[in-house]
XYZ file of C-alpha atoms in Angstrom:
556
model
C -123.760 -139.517 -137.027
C -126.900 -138.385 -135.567
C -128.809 -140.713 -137.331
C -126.986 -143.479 -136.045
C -126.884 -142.465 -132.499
C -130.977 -142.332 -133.110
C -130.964 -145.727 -134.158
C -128.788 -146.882 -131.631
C -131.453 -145.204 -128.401
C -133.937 -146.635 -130.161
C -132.842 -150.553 -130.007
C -131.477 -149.655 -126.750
C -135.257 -148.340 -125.560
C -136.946 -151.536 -127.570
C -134.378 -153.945 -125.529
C -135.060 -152.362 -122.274
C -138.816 -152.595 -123.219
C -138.382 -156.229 -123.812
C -136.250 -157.544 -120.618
C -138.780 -155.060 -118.123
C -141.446 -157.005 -119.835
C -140.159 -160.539 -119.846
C -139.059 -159.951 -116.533
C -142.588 -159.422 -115.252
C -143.815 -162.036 -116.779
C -141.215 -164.272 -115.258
C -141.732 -162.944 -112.009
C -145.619 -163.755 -112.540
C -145.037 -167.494 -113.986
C -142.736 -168.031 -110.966
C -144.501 -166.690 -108.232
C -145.938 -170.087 -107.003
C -142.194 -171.271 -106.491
C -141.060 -167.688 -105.082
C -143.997 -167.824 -102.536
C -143.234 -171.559 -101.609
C -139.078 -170.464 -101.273
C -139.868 -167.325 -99.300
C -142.398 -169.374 -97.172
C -139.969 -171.961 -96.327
C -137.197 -169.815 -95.511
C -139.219 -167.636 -93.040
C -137.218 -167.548 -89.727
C -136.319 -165.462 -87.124
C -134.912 -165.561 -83.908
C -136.116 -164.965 -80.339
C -136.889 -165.792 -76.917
C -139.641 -167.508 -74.980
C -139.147 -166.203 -71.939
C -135.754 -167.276 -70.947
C -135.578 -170.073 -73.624
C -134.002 -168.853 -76.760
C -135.817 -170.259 -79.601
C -135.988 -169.766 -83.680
C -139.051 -168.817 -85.424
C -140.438 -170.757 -88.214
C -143.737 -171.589 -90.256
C -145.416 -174.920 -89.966
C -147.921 -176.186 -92.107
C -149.324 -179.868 -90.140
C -152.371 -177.979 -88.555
C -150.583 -176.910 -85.448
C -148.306 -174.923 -83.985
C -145.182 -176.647 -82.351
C -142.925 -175.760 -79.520
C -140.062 -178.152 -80.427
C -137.390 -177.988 -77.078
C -135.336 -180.661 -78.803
C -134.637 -182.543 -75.153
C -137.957 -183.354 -74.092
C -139.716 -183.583 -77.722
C -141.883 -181.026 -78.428
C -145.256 -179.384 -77.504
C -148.031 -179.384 -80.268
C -150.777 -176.773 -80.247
C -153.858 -177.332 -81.809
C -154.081 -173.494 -83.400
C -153.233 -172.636 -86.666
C -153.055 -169.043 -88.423
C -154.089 -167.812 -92.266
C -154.445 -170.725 -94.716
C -153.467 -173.136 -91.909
C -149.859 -171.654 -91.425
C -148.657 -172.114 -87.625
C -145.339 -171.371 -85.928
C -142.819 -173.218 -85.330
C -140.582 -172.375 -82.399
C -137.188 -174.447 -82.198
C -135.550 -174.164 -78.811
C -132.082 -173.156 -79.784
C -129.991 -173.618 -76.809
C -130.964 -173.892 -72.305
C -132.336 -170.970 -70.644
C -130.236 -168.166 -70.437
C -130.670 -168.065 -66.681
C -130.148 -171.722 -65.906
C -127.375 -172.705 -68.189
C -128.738 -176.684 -68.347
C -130.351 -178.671 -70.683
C -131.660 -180.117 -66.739
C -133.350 -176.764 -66.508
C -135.891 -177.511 -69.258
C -137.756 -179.648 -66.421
C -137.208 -177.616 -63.773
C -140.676 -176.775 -62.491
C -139.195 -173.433 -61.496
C -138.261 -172.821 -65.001
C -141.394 -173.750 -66.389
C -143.088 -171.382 -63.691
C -140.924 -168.446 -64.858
C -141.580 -169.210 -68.640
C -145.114 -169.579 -68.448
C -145.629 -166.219 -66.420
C -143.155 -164.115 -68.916
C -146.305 -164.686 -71.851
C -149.501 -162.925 -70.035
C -151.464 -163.054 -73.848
C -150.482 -165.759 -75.954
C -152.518 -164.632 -78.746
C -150.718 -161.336 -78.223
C -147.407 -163.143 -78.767
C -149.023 -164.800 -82.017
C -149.988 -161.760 -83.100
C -146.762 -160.384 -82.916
C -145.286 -162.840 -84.285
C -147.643 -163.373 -87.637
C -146.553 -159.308 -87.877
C -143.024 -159.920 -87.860
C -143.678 -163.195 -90.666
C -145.505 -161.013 -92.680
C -142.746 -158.248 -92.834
C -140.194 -160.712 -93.331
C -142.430 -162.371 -95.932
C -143.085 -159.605 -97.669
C -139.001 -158.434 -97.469
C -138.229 -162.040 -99.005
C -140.781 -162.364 -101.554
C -139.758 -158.661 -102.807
C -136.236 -159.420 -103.084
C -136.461 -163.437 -104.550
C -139.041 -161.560 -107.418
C -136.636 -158.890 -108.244
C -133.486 -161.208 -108.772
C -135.530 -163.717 -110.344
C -137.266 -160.602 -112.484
C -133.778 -159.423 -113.626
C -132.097 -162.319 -114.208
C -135.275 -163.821 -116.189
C -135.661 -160.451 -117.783
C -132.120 -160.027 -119.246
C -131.777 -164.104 -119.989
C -135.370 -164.230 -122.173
C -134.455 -160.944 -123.539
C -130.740 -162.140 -124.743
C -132.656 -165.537 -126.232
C -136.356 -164.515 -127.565
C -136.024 -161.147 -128.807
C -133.421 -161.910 -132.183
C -135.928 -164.789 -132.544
C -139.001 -163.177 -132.736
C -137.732 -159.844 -134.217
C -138.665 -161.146 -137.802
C -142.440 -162.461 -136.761
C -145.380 -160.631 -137.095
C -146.885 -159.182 -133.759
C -149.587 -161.711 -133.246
C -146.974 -164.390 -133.698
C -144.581 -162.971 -130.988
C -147.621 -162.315 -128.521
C -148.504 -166.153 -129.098
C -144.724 -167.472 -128.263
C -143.814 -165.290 -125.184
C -147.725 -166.523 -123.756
C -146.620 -170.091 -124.496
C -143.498 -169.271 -122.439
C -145.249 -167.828 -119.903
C -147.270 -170.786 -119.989
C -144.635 -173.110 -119.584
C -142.581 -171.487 -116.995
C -145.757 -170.967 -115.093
C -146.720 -175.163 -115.377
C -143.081 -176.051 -114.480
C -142.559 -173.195 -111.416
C -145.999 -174.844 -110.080
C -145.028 -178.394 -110.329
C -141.705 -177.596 -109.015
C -143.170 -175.480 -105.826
C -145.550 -178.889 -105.438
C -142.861 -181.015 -105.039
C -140.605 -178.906 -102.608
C -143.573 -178.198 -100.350
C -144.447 -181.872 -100.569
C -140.716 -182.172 -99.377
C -140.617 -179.423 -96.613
C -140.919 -180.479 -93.323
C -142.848 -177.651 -92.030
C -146.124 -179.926 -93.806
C -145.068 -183.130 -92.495
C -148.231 -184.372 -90.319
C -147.849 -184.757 -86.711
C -146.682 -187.675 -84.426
C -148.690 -189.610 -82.194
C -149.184 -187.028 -79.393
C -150.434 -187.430 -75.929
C -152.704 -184.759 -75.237
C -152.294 -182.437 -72.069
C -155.849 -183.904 -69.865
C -156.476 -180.231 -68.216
C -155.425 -178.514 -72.080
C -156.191 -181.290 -74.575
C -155.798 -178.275 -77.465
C -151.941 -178.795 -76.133
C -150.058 -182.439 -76.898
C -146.351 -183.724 -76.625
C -144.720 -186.064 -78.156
C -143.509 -187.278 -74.953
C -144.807 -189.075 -72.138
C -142.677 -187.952 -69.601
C -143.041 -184.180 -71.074
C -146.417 -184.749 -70.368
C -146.327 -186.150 -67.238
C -144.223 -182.963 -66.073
C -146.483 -180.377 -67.255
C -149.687 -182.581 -65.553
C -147.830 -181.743 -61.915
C -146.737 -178.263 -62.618
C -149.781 -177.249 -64.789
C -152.236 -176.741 -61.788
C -150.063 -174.813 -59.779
C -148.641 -172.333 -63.206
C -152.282 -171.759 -63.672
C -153.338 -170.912 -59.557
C -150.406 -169.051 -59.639
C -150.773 -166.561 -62.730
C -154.164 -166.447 -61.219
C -153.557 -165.488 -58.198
C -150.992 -162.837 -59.788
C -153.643 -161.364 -61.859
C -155.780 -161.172 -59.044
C -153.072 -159.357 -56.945
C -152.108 -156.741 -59.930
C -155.222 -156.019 -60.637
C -156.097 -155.028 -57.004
C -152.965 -152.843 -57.316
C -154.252 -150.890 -60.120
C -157.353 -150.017 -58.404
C -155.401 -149.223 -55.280
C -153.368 -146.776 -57.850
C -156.464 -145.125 -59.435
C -157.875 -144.502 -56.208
C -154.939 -142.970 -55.067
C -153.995 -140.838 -58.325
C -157.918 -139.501 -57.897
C -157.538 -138.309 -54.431
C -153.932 -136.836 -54.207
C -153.469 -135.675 -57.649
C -155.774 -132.759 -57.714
C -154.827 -131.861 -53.965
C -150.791 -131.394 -55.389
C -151.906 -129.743 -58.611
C -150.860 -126.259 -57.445
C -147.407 -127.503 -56.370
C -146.996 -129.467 -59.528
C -147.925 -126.984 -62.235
C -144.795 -125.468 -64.055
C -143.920 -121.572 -63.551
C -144.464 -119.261 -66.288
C -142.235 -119.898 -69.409
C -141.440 -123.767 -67.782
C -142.786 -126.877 -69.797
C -142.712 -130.358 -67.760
C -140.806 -133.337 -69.159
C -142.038 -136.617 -67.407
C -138.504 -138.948 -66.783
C -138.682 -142.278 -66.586
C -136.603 -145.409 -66.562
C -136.733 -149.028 -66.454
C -140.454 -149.849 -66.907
C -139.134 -153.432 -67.884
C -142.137 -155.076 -69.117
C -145.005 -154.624 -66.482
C -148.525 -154.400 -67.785
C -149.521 -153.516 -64.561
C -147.103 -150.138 -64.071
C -147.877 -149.034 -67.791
C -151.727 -149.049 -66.871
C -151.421 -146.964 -63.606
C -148.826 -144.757 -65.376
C -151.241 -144.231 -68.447
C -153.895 -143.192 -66.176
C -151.306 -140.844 -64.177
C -150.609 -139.039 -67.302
C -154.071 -138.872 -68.293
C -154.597 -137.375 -64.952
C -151.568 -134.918 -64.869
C -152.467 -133.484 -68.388
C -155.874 -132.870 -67.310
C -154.832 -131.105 -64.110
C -152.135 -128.998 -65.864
C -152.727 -129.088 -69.399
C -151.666 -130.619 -72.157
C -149.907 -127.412 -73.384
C -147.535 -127.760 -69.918
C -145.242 -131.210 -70.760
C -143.133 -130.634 -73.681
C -142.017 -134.353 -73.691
C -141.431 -137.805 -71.933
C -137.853 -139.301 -71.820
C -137.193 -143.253 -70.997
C -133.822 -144.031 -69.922
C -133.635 -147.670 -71.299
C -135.003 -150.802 -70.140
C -138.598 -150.446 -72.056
C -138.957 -154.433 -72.268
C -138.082 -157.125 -70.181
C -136.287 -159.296 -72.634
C -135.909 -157.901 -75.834
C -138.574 -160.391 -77.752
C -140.739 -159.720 -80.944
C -143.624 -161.082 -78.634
C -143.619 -158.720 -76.421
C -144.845 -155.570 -79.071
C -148.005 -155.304 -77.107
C -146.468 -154.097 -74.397
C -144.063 -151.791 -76.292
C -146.690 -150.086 -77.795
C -148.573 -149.843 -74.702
C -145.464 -148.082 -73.431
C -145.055 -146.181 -75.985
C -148.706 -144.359 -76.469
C -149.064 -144.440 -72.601
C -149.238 -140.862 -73.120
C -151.267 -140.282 -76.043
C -150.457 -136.481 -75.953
C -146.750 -135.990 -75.072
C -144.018 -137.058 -77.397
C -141.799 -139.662 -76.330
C -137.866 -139.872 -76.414
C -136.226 -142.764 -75.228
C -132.888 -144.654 -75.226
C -132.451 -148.374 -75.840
C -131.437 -150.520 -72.089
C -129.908 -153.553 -72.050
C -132.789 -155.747 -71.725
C -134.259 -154.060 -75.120
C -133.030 -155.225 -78.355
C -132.784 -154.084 -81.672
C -136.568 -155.515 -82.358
C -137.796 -153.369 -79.345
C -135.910 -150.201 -81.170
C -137.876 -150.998 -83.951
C -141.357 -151.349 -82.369
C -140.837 -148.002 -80.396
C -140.064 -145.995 -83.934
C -143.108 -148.289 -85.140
C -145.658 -146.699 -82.466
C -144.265 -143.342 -82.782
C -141.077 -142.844 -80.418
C -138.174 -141.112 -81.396
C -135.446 -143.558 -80.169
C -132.215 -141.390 -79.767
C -128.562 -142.635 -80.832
C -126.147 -140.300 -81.013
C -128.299 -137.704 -83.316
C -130.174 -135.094 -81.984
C -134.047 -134.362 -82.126
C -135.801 -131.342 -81.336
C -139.337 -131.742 -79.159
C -141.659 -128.740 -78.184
C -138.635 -126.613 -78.630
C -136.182 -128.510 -76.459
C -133.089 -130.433 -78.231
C -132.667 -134.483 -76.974
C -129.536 -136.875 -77.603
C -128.828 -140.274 -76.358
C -126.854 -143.328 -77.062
C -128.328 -147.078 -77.350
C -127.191 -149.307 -74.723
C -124.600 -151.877 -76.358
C -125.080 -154.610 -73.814
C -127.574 -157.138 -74.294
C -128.601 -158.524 -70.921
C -131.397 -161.894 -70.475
C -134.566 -161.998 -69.054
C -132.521 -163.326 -65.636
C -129.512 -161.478 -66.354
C -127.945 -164.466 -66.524
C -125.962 -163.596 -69.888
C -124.742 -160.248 -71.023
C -123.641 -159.880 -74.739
C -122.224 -156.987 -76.007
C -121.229 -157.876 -80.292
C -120.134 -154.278 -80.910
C -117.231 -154.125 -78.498
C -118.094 -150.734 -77.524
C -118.481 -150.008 -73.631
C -121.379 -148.324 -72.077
C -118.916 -145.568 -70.535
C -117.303 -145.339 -74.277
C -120.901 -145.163 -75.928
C -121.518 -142.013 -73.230
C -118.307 -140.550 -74.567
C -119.608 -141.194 -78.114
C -122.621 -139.099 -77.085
C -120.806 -136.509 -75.639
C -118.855 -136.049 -79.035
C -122.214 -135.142 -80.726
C -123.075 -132.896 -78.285
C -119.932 -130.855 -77.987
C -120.269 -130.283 -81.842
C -123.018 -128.290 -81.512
C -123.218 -124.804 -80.837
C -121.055 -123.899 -77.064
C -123.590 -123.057 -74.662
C -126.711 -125.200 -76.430
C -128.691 -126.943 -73.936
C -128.821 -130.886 -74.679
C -130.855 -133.423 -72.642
C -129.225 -136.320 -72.587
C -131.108 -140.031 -72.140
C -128.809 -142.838 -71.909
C -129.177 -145.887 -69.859
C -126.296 -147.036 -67.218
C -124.565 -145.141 -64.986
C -120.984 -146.006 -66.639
C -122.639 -144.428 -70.160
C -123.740 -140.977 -68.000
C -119.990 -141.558 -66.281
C -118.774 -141.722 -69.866
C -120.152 -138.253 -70.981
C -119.573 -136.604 -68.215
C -115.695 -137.886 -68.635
C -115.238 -138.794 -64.575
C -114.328 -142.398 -63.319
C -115.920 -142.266 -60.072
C -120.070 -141.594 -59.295
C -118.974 -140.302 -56.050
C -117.726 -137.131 -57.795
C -121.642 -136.510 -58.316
C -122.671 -137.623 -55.238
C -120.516 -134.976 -53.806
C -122.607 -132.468 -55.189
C -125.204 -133.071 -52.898
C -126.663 -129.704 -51.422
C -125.596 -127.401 -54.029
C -128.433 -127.553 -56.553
C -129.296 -123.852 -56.150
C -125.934 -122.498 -55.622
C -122.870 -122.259 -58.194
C -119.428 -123.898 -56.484
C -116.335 -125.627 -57.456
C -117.405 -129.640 -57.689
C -114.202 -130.640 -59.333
C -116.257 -131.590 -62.489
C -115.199 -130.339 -65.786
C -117.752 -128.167 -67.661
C -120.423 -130.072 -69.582
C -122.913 -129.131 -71.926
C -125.412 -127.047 -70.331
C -128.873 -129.398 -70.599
C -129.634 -132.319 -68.222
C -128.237 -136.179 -67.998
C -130.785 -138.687 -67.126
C -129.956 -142.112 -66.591
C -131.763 -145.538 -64.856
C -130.422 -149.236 -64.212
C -130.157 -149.481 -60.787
C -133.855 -149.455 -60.240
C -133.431 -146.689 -57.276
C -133.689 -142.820 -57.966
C -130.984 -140.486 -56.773
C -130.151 -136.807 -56.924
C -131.289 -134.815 -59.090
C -127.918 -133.437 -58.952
C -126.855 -130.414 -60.240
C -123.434 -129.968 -62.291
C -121.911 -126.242 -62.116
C -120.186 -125.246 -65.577
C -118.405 -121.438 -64.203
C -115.336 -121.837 -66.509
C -116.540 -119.582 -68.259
C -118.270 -115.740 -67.703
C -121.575 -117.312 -68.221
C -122.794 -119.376 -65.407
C -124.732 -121.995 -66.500
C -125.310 -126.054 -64.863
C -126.470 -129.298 -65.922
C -128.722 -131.770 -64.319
C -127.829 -135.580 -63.874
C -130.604 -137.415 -62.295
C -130.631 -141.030 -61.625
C -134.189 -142.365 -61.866
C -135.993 -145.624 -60.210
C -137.612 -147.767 -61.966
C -141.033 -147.062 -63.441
C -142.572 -150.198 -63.340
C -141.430 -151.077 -60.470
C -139.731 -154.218 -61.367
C -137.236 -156.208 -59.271
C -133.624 -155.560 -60.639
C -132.122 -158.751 -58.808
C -134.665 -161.255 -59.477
C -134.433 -164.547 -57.888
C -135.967 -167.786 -58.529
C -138.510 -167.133 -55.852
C -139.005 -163.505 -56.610
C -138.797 -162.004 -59.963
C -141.484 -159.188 -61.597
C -143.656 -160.445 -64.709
C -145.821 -158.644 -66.729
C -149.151 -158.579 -64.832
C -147.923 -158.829 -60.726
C -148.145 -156.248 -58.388
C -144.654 -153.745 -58.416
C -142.207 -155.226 -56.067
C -139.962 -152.110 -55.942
C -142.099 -148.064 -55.371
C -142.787 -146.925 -59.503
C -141.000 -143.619 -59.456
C -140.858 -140.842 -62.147
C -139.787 -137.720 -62.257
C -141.170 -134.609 -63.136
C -138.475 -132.275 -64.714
C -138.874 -128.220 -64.980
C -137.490 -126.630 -68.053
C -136.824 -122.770 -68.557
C -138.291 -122.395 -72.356
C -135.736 -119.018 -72.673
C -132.626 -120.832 -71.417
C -133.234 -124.384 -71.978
C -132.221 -125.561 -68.170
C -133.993 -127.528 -65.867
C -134.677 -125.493 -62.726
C -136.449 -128.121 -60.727
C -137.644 -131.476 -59.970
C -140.613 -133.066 -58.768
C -140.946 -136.739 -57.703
C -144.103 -138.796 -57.996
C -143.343 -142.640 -56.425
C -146.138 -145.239 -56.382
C -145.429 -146.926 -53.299
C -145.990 -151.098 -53.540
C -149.792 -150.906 -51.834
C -150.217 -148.514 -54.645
C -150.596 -145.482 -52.744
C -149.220 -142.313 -54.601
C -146.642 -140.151 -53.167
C -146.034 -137.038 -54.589
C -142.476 -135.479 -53.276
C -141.740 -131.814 -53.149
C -140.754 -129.469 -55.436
C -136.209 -129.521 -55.339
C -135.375 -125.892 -57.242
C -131.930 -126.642 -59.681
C -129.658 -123.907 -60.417
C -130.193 -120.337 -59.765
């Protein structure tokens, strides 16, 4: 019996040996045709400003914007081994809701400002190919690897059992060989076939750009009258957000250092900077990195336990805008960041934060410098315009708040949570009241415990964004019990300062002046206890002079 269970590992071992081997080597003889497959299948969705549009790989020597109505826009630039992208505009702009829009001059004004770097966005974009290369060709090799494995295995091996070893060595090469010659020829003849490599039209070159062609006439004829005044304007722009920046260091430089004394935390406080809605300006992450800079210098590093952002990172959600996500998210080299997906964010800009190092809370908890932080990812989906909402999980914001709120309570009574979520309706949602004017209410008790009507919440702090305008802090008593403890909700402005009802004629991009005063908050936190016990505002006013507010003293 023995014996014959020996005999029987033994084939089982030599078959496995065989199909891991032959499916390597079909892997390698069909790699040509995987790469070609994986290659051609490369897409992705996204937006271009307001257009939505799907990625793809080209291989003519450009790149091509292809809007479908009005032809499409060739660009002489081409990536690694003359790949370019391909970007298929998939339906109107979210925020017109006409294929008329496309020549709107307006439109074009508002798509051409939402890119600042183009060879950012390309950048970004050969990134996200590459992963989702990589993804594809991994998981075409390993079916093709175990199917070719087990198939040559189940055909070869009672073949060659009885040959000498040179002999099987010589046949599996030969059908390596061939597999190899027919994968190659095949992946020649599909790529011959793909469109992606089909050359391009006759194009009439842009006069001003002649890198940039369309196919059509009138196209062309549109972009010659808008082009001048895209390119005085973004000028212009630059011009007037750069002057804002230095405006902003100035400022930080001579009233930082005077406030120091007022803005350093008490013995056994750390600082945690809040923040909300920085929404895609350039220009408020630069005067913001150098604020931090500033503030840790003053203070310390050792003083700010953290930095919280209540949604509303990007402006729209798109793979092209990881530059700016990563500027965001290492604006503060020093200080850990928590934040909580908005409704302009996206899955992609979830995973670029946890790419640059954010911890992007959900419904878990995390534990920074000794203070626990929750949150719960915004489930709307809001465009660039706002001009569509989406929301596939069918989950509210107020019922994603409750969903927070759920994790929290499960913790230890009496733990102090901090809380980042995004709307008002999700901090509504775990504090379980309908109406904001319950908090509002509060107003002038922060220091001193009363009755508010609000049922007792997790001792900790709320923070929450949006509405581009800070309120409160306000402070939440929780005396149900014999231990007095409260919890700070604090609705925070926006800071980037970026226009929350944007217009036609007035909208934020990326590298303009703030239209709104960039506001962040400076929150207090007792290291034995775990509660905030004051605020501090700092609010860049839109000349760029820095305000720093005084010290408001929460609980008791």
């Amino acid at each position: 019996m023995a014996g014959r269970d020996r005999t029987r590992t033994r084939r089982a071992a030599r078959w496995a040996a065989w199909a891991l081997g032959l499916g390597l080597l079909t892997v390698l003889a069909t790699a040509p045709l995987i790469v070609q497959r994986t290659v051609e299948g490369l897409r992705f969705p996204d937006r271009l400003g307001t257009v939505p549009v799907e990625v793809t790989l080209v291989h003519n020597g450009y790149s091509v914007l292809d809007t479908g109505v009005l032809g499409s826009v060739f660009w002489d630039r081409t990536g690694p081994l003359g790949l370019g992208a391909n970007l298929r505009v998939t339906g109107p702009p979210d925020a017109g809701g006409t294929l008329a829009s496309y020549i709107d001059p307006a439109f074009l004004k508002v798509n051409a400002q939402s890119l600042n770097d183009p060879a950012a966005v390309g950048r970004a974009y050969a990134r996200q190919l590459t992963d989702r290369f990589q993804e594809g060709f991994l998981t075409r090799a390993g079916l093709v690897g175990v199917a070719g494995g087990v198939v040559l295995t189940l055909i070869l091996l009672p073949r060659l059992s009885r040959y000498d070893r040179r002999r099987r060595v010589l046949a599996v090469t030969a059908t390596g060989a061939a597999m190899l010659v027919g994968s190659s020829a095949f992946a020649a003849v599909q790529y011959a076939t793909w469109p992606g490599s089909d050359p391009a039209p006759r194009l009439y070159p842009l006069d001003a750009r002649p890198e940039l062609s369309f196919t059509s006439p009138q196209a062309r004829e549109v972009a010659e009258q808008v082009q001048p005044f895209i390119e005085k304007n973004v000028r212009r722009l630059k011009e007037r957000g750069a002057h804002y920046e230095e405006e902003a260091a100035a400022s930080i430089a001579s009233v930082l250092p005077a406030a120091s004394s007022r803005l350093a935390p008490r013995e056994g406080e750390v600082v945690v900077l809040a923040e909300a809605d920085p929404q895609g300006s350039l220009v408020g992450t630069h005067v913001r990195r150098g604020l931090y800079a500033e503030l840790v210098r003053l203070l310390g590093k050792d003083a700010f336990a953290a930095r919280t952002i209540s949604g509303d990172v990007s402006s729209n959600g798109t793979v092209g805008e990881e530059g700016f996500v990563r500027g965001e998210a290492e604006a503060s080299p020093t200080i850990p960041v928590v934040a909580a997906k908005g409704d302009h964010d996206s899955t992609t800009t979830v995973d670029q934060l946890k790419k640059f190092g954010a911890d992007v809370v959900d419904r878990k908890l995390v534990e920074v410098d000794g203070l626990t932080f929750t949150g719960g990812a915004d489930p709307d989906f809001k465009s660039l315009f706002g001009g569509m909402v989406t929301n596939p999980s069918g989950v509210s914001p107020t019922e994603r708040g409750a969903q927070v709120r759920k994790v929290v309570d499960e913790q230890e009574p009496g733990t102090p949570v901090h809380v980042v979520v995004h709307q008002p309706d999700a901090m509504l949602g775990y504090l379980g009241i309908d109406d904001i004017d319950l908090l509002r209410a509060t107003r002038g008790h922060e220091d001193q415990p009363w009755d508010d009507g609000i049922p007792d919440l997790p001792p900790g702090s709320v923070s929450y964004g949006h509405w581009h305008d800070p309120d409160g802090p306000f402070v939440v008593w929780n005396t149900d019990t014999d231990k007095v403890t409260w919890t700070v909700v604090d609705q925070l402005g926006t800071s980037g300062g970026v226009e929350e009802q944007p217009t036609i004629n007035r909208f934020s991009t990326p590298y303009s002046p703030p239209l709104k005063p960039m506001s962040l908050r400076l929150h207090y936190v007792d290291q034995d206890t775990g509660l905030v016990t004051g605020a501090v505002e700092l609010t860049f006013e839109v000349d760029g002079r820095l305000r720093v507010g005084q010290r408001v003293e929460l609980g008791q």
